[in-house]
Short mmCIF file of C-alpha atoms and ligand atoms in Angstrom, two decimals:
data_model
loop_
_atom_site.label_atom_id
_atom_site.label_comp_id
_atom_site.label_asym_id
_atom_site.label_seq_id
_atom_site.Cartn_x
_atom_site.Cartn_y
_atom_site.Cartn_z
CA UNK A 1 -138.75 -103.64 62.39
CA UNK A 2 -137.76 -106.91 60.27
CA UNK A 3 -138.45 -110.02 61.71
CA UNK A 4 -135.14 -112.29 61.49
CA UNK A 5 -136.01 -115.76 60.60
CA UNK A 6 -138.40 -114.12 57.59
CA UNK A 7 -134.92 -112.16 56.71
CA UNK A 8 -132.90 -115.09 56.72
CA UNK A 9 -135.43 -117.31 54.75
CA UNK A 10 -135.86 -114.46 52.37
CA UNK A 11 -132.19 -113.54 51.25
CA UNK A 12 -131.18 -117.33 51.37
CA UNK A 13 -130.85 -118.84 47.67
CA UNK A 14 -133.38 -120.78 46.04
CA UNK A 15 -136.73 -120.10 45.00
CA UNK A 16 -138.33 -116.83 46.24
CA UNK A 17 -141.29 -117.51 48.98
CA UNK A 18 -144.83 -115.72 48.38
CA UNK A 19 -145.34 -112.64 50.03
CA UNK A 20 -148.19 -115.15 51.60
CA UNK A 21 -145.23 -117.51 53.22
CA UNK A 22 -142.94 -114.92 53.95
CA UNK A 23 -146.34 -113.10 56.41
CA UNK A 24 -146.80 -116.71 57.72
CA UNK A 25 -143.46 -117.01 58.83
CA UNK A 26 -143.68 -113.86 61.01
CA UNK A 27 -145.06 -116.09 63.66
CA UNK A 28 -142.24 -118.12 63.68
CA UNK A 29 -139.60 -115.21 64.24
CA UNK A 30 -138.63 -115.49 67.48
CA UNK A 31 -137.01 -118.99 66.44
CA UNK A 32 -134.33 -117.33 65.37
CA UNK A 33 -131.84 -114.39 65.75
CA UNK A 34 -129.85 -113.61 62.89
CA UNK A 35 -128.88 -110.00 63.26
CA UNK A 36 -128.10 -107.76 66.69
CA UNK A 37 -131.67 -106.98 68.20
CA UNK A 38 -130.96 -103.53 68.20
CA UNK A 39 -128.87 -101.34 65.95
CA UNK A 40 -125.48 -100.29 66.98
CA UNK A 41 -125.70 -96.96 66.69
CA UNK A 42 -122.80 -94.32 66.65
CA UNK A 43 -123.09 -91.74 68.66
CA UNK A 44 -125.21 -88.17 67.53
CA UNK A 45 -122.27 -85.71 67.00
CA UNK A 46 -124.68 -82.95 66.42
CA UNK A 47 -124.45 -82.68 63.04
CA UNK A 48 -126.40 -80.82 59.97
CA UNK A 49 -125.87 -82.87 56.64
CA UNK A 50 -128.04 -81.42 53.50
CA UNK A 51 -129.71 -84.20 51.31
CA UNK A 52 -131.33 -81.74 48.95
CA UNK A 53 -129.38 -80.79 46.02
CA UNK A 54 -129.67 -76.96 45.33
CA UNK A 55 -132.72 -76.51 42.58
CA UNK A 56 -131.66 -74.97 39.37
CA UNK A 57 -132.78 -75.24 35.44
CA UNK A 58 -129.44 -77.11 34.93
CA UNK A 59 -130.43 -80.07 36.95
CA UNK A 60 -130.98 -82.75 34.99
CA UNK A 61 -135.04 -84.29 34.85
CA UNK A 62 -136.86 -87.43 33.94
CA UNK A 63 -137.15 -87.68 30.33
CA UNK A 64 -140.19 -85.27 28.63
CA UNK A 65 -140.22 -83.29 31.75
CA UNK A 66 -139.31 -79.51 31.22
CA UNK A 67 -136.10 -77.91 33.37
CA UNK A 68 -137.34 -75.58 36.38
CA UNK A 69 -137.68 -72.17 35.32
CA UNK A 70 -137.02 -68.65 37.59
CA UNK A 71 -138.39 -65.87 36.49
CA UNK A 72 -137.80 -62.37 38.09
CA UNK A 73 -140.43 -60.59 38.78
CA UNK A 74 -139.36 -57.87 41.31
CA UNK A 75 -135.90 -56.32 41.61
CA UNK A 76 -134.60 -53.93 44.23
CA UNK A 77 -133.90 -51.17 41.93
CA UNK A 78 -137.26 -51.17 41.00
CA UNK A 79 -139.64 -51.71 44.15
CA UNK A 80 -136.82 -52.34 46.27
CA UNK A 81 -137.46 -56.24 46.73
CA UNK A 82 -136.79 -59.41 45.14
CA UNK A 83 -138.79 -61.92 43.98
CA UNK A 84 -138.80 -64.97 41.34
CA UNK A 85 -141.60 -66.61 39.47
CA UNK A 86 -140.97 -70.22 39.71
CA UNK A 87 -142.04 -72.70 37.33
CA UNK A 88 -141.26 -76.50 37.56
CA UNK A 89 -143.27 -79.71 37.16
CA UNK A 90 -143.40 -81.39 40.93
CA UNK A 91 -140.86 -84.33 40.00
CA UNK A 92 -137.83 -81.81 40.10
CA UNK A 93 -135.11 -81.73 41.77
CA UNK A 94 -134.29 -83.39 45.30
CA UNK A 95 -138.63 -84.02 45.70
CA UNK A 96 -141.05 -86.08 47.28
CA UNK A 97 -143.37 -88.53 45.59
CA UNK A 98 -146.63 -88.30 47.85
CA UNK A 99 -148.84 -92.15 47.69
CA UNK A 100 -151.45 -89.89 44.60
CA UNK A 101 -148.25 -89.38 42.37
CA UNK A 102 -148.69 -93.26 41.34
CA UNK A 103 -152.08 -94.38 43.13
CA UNK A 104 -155.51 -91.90 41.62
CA UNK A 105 -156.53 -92.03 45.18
CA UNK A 106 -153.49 -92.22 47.11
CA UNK A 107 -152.59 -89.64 49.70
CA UNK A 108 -152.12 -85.84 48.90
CA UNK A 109 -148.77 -83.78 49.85
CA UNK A 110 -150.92 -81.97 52.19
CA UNK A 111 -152.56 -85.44 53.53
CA UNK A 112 -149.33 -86.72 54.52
CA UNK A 113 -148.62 -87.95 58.34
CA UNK A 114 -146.17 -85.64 59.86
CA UNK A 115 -144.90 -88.15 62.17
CA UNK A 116 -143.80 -89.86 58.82
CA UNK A 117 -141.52 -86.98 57.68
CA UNK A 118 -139.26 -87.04 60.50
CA UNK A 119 -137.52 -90.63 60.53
CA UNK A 120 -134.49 -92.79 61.66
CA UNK A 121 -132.38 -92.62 58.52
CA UNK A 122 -130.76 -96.28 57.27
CA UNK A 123 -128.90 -95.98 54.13
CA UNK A 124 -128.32 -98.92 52.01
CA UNK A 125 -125.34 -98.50 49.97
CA UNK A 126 -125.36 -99.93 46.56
CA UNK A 127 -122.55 -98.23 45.18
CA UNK A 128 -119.73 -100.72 44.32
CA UNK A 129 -122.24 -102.78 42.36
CA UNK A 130 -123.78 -99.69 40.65
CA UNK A 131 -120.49 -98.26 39.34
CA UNK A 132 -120.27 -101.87 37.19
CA UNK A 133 -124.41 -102.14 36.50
CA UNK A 134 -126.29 -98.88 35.92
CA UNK A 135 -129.19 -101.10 36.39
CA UNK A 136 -128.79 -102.54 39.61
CA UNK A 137 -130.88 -102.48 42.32
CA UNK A 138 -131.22 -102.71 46.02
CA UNK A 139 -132.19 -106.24 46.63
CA UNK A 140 -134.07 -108.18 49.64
CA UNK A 141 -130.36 -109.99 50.35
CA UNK A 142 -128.75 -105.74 50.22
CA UNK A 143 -131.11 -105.42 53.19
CA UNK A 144 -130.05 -108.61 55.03
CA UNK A 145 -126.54 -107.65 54.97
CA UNK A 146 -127.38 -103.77 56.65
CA UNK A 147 -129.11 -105.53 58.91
CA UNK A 148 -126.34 -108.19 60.18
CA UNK A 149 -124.10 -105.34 60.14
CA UNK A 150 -126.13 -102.97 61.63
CA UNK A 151 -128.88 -104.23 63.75
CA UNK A 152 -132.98 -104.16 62.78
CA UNK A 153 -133.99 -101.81 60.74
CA UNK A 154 -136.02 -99.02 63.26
CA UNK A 155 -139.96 -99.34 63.07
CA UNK A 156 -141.28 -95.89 60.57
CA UNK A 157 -137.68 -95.59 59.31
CA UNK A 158 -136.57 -93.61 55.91
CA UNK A 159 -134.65 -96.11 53.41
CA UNK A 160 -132.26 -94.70 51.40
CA UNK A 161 -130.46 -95.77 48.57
CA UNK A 162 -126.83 -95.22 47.91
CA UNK A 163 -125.57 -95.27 44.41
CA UNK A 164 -123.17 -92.89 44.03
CA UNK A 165 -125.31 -91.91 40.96
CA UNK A 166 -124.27 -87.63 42.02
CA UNK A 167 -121.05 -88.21 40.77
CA UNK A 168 -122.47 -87.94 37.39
CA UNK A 169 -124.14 -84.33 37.79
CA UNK A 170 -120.37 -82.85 36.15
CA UNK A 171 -122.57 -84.41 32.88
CA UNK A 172 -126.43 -84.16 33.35
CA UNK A 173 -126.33 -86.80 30.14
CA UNK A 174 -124.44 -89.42 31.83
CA UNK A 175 -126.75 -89.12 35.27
CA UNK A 176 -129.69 -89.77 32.81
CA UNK A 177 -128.11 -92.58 31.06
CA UNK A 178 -130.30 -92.68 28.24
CA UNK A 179 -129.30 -95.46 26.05
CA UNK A 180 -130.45 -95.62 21.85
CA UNK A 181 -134.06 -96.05 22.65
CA UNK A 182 -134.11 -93.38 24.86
CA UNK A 183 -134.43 -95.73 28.43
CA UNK A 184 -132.96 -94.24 30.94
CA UNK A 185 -130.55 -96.21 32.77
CA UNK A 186 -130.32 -95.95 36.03
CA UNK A 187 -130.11 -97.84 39.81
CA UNK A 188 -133.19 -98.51 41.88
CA UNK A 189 -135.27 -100.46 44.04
CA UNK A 190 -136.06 -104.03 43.38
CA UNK A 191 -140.36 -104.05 43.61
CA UNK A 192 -139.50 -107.35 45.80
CA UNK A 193 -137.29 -105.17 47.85
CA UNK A 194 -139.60 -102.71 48.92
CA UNK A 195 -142.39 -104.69 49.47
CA UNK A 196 -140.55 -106.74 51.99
CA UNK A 197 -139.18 -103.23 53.41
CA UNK A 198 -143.20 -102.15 53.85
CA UNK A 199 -144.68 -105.27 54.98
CA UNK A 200 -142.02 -106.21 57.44
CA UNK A 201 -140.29 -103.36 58.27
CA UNK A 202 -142.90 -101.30 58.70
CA UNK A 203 -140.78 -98.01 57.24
CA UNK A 204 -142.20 -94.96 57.00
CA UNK A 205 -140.51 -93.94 53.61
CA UNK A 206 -138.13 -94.57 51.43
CA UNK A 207 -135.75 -92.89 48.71
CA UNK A 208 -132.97 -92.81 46.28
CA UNK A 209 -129.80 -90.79 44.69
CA UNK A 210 -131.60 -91.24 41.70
CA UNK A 211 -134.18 -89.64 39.70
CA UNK A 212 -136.60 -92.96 40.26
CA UNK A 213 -137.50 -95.19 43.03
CA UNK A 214 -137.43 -97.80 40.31
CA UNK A 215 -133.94 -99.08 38.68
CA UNK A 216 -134.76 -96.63 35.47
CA UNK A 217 -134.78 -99.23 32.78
CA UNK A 218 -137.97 -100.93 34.94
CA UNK A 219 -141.01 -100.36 32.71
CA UNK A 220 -143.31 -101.93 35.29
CA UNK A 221 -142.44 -98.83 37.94
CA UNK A 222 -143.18 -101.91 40.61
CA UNK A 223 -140.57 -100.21 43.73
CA UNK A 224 -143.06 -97.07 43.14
CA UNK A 225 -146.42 -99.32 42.94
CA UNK A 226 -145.16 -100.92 46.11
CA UNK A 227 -144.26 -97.72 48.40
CA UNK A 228 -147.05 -95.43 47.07
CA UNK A 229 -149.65 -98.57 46.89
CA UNK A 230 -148.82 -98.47 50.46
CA UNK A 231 -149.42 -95.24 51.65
CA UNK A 232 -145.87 -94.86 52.25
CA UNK A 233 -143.83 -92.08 50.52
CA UNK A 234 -140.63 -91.53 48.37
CA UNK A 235 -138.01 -88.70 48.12
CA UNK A 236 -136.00 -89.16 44.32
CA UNK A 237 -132.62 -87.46 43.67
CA UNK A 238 -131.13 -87.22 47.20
CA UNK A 239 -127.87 -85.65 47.78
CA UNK A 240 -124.62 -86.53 50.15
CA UNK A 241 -125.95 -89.80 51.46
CA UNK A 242 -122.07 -90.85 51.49
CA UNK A 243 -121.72 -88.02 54.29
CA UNK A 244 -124.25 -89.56 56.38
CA UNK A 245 -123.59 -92.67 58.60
CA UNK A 246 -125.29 -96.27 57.71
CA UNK A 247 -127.11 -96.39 60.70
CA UNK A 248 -128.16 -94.09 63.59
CA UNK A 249 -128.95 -90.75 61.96
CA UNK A 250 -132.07 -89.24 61.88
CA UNK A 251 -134.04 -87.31 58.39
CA UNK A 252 -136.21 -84.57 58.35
CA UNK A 253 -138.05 -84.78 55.07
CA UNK A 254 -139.63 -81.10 54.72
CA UNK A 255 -142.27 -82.00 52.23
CA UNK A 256 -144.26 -79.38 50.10
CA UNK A 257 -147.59 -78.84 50.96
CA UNK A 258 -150.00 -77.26 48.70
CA UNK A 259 -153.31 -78.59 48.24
CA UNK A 260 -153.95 -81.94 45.94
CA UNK A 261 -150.43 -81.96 45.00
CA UNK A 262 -148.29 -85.60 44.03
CA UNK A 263 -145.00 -84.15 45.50
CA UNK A 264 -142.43 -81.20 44.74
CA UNK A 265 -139.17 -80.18 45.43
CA UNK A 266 -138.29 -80.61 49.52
CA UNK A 267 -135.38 -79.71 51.82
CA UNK A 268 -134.12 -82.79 53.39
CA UNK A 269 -131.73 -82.65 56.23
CA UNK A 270 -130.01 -85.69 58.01
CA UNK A 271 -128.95 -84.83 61.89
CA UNK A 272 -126.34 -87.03 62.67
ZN1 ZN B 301 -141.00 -88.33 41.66
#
């Protein structure tokens, strides 16, 4: 969980503190309370919401990648079963980025902590901001104001961004937002952002609405250096994050597995 007074310090104006300050101020943190010591909430109602938008070759992907293919291979009037050949480069669709897809050494999809997949879900919604700025980001001062709303962000939680960027998939183009160059443009973390979220939250993950952890003009890829650098792990392209509440629901992130891999397509679900 955050620790206030380094919250406070951090989304005040002025210049930015060192990541060096902001871990010597931890031991100061009990000098101040900023923010409800626990989150408010709402109650489970027992709900099923699906984050994972349904894999297809129409979907759009990051720039150079190819569209997922689907082959079939078996029909029942043939053999009397059905069966696909699937072909699609890991970064597809609603997927996970595992720590190796940025770091050479970084964890596997198969090496991940299963502990980590299942998470308190906080989602930080960016979406008035990003309908004016395709390149905004979430910001250390975005997570100040959850947390005075909402209470301390939960120790291993998921952190989701909420751009509203699925409104776009009517026009694949327009949710890559290439401009002349060919830069995608697109909303994101702020690096600074989630390396505050992993050194003094302690989450477990985080993820976007997006097709990068990184606002998509970045060329530095910092919000992705910071999570994966960290052993931490990312899920790109969520869907229905508006459906879910703020605060209080819970994600299962159900990763791929297969051996060596940097991530793939997942089925996330939010019980709320
Ligand atoms: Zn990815």
């Amino acid at each position: 969980m955050c620790s206030p007074e380094i919250v406070r310090l951090a989304g005040s104006a002025g210049p930015r503190p060192s990541r060096r300050t902001l871990l010597g101020w931890a031991g100061g943190a009990a000098l101040a309370a900023v923010v409800p010591a626990r989150a408010a909430a709402a109650p489970r109602t027992g709900g099923v919401v699906d984050l994972t938008h349904t894999l297809s070759p129409g979907l759009p992907v990051w720039p150079g990648n190819p569209p997922m293919a689907m082959v079939p291979v078996a029909w029942h009037a043939v053999g009397g079963f059905g069966q696909f050949a699937l072909g699609y480069w890991e970064h597809t669709g609603t997927h996970l980025d595992a720590p190796a897809h940025r770091i050479a050494d970084g964890a596997t999809t198969d090496a991940l902590a299963v502990d980590d997949l299942v998470a308190p879900l906080v989602v930080l919604d960016i979406s008035a901001k990003a309908a004016n700025d395709a390149d905004a980001v979430v910001t250390v001062a975005d997570i100040d104001r959850w947390r005075t709303e909402h209470g301390e962000i939960p120790d291993r939680a998921f952190v989701a961004m909420y751009s509203g960027w699925e409104g776009r998939l009517g026009d694949p183009s327009t949710f890559l937002n290439l401009d002349a160059r060919g830069v995608p443009h697109a909303p994101g973390f702020a690096a600074e952002a989630v390396e505050y979220l992993v050194t003094q939250c302690g989450i477990a993950g985080a993820g976007v609405d997006t097709l990068s952890l990184d606002c998509g003009a970045d060329p530095d890829y910092g919000a992705h250096t910071a999570l994966l650098g960290a052993g931490r792990y990312g899920v790109e392209m969520l869907a229905a994050l508006a459906a879910v509440p703020p605060s209080g629901a819970t994600v299962v992130v159900g990763a791929p597995k297969h051996a060596g891999g940097t991530g793939g397509p997942c089925r996330v679900l939010a019980l709320t």
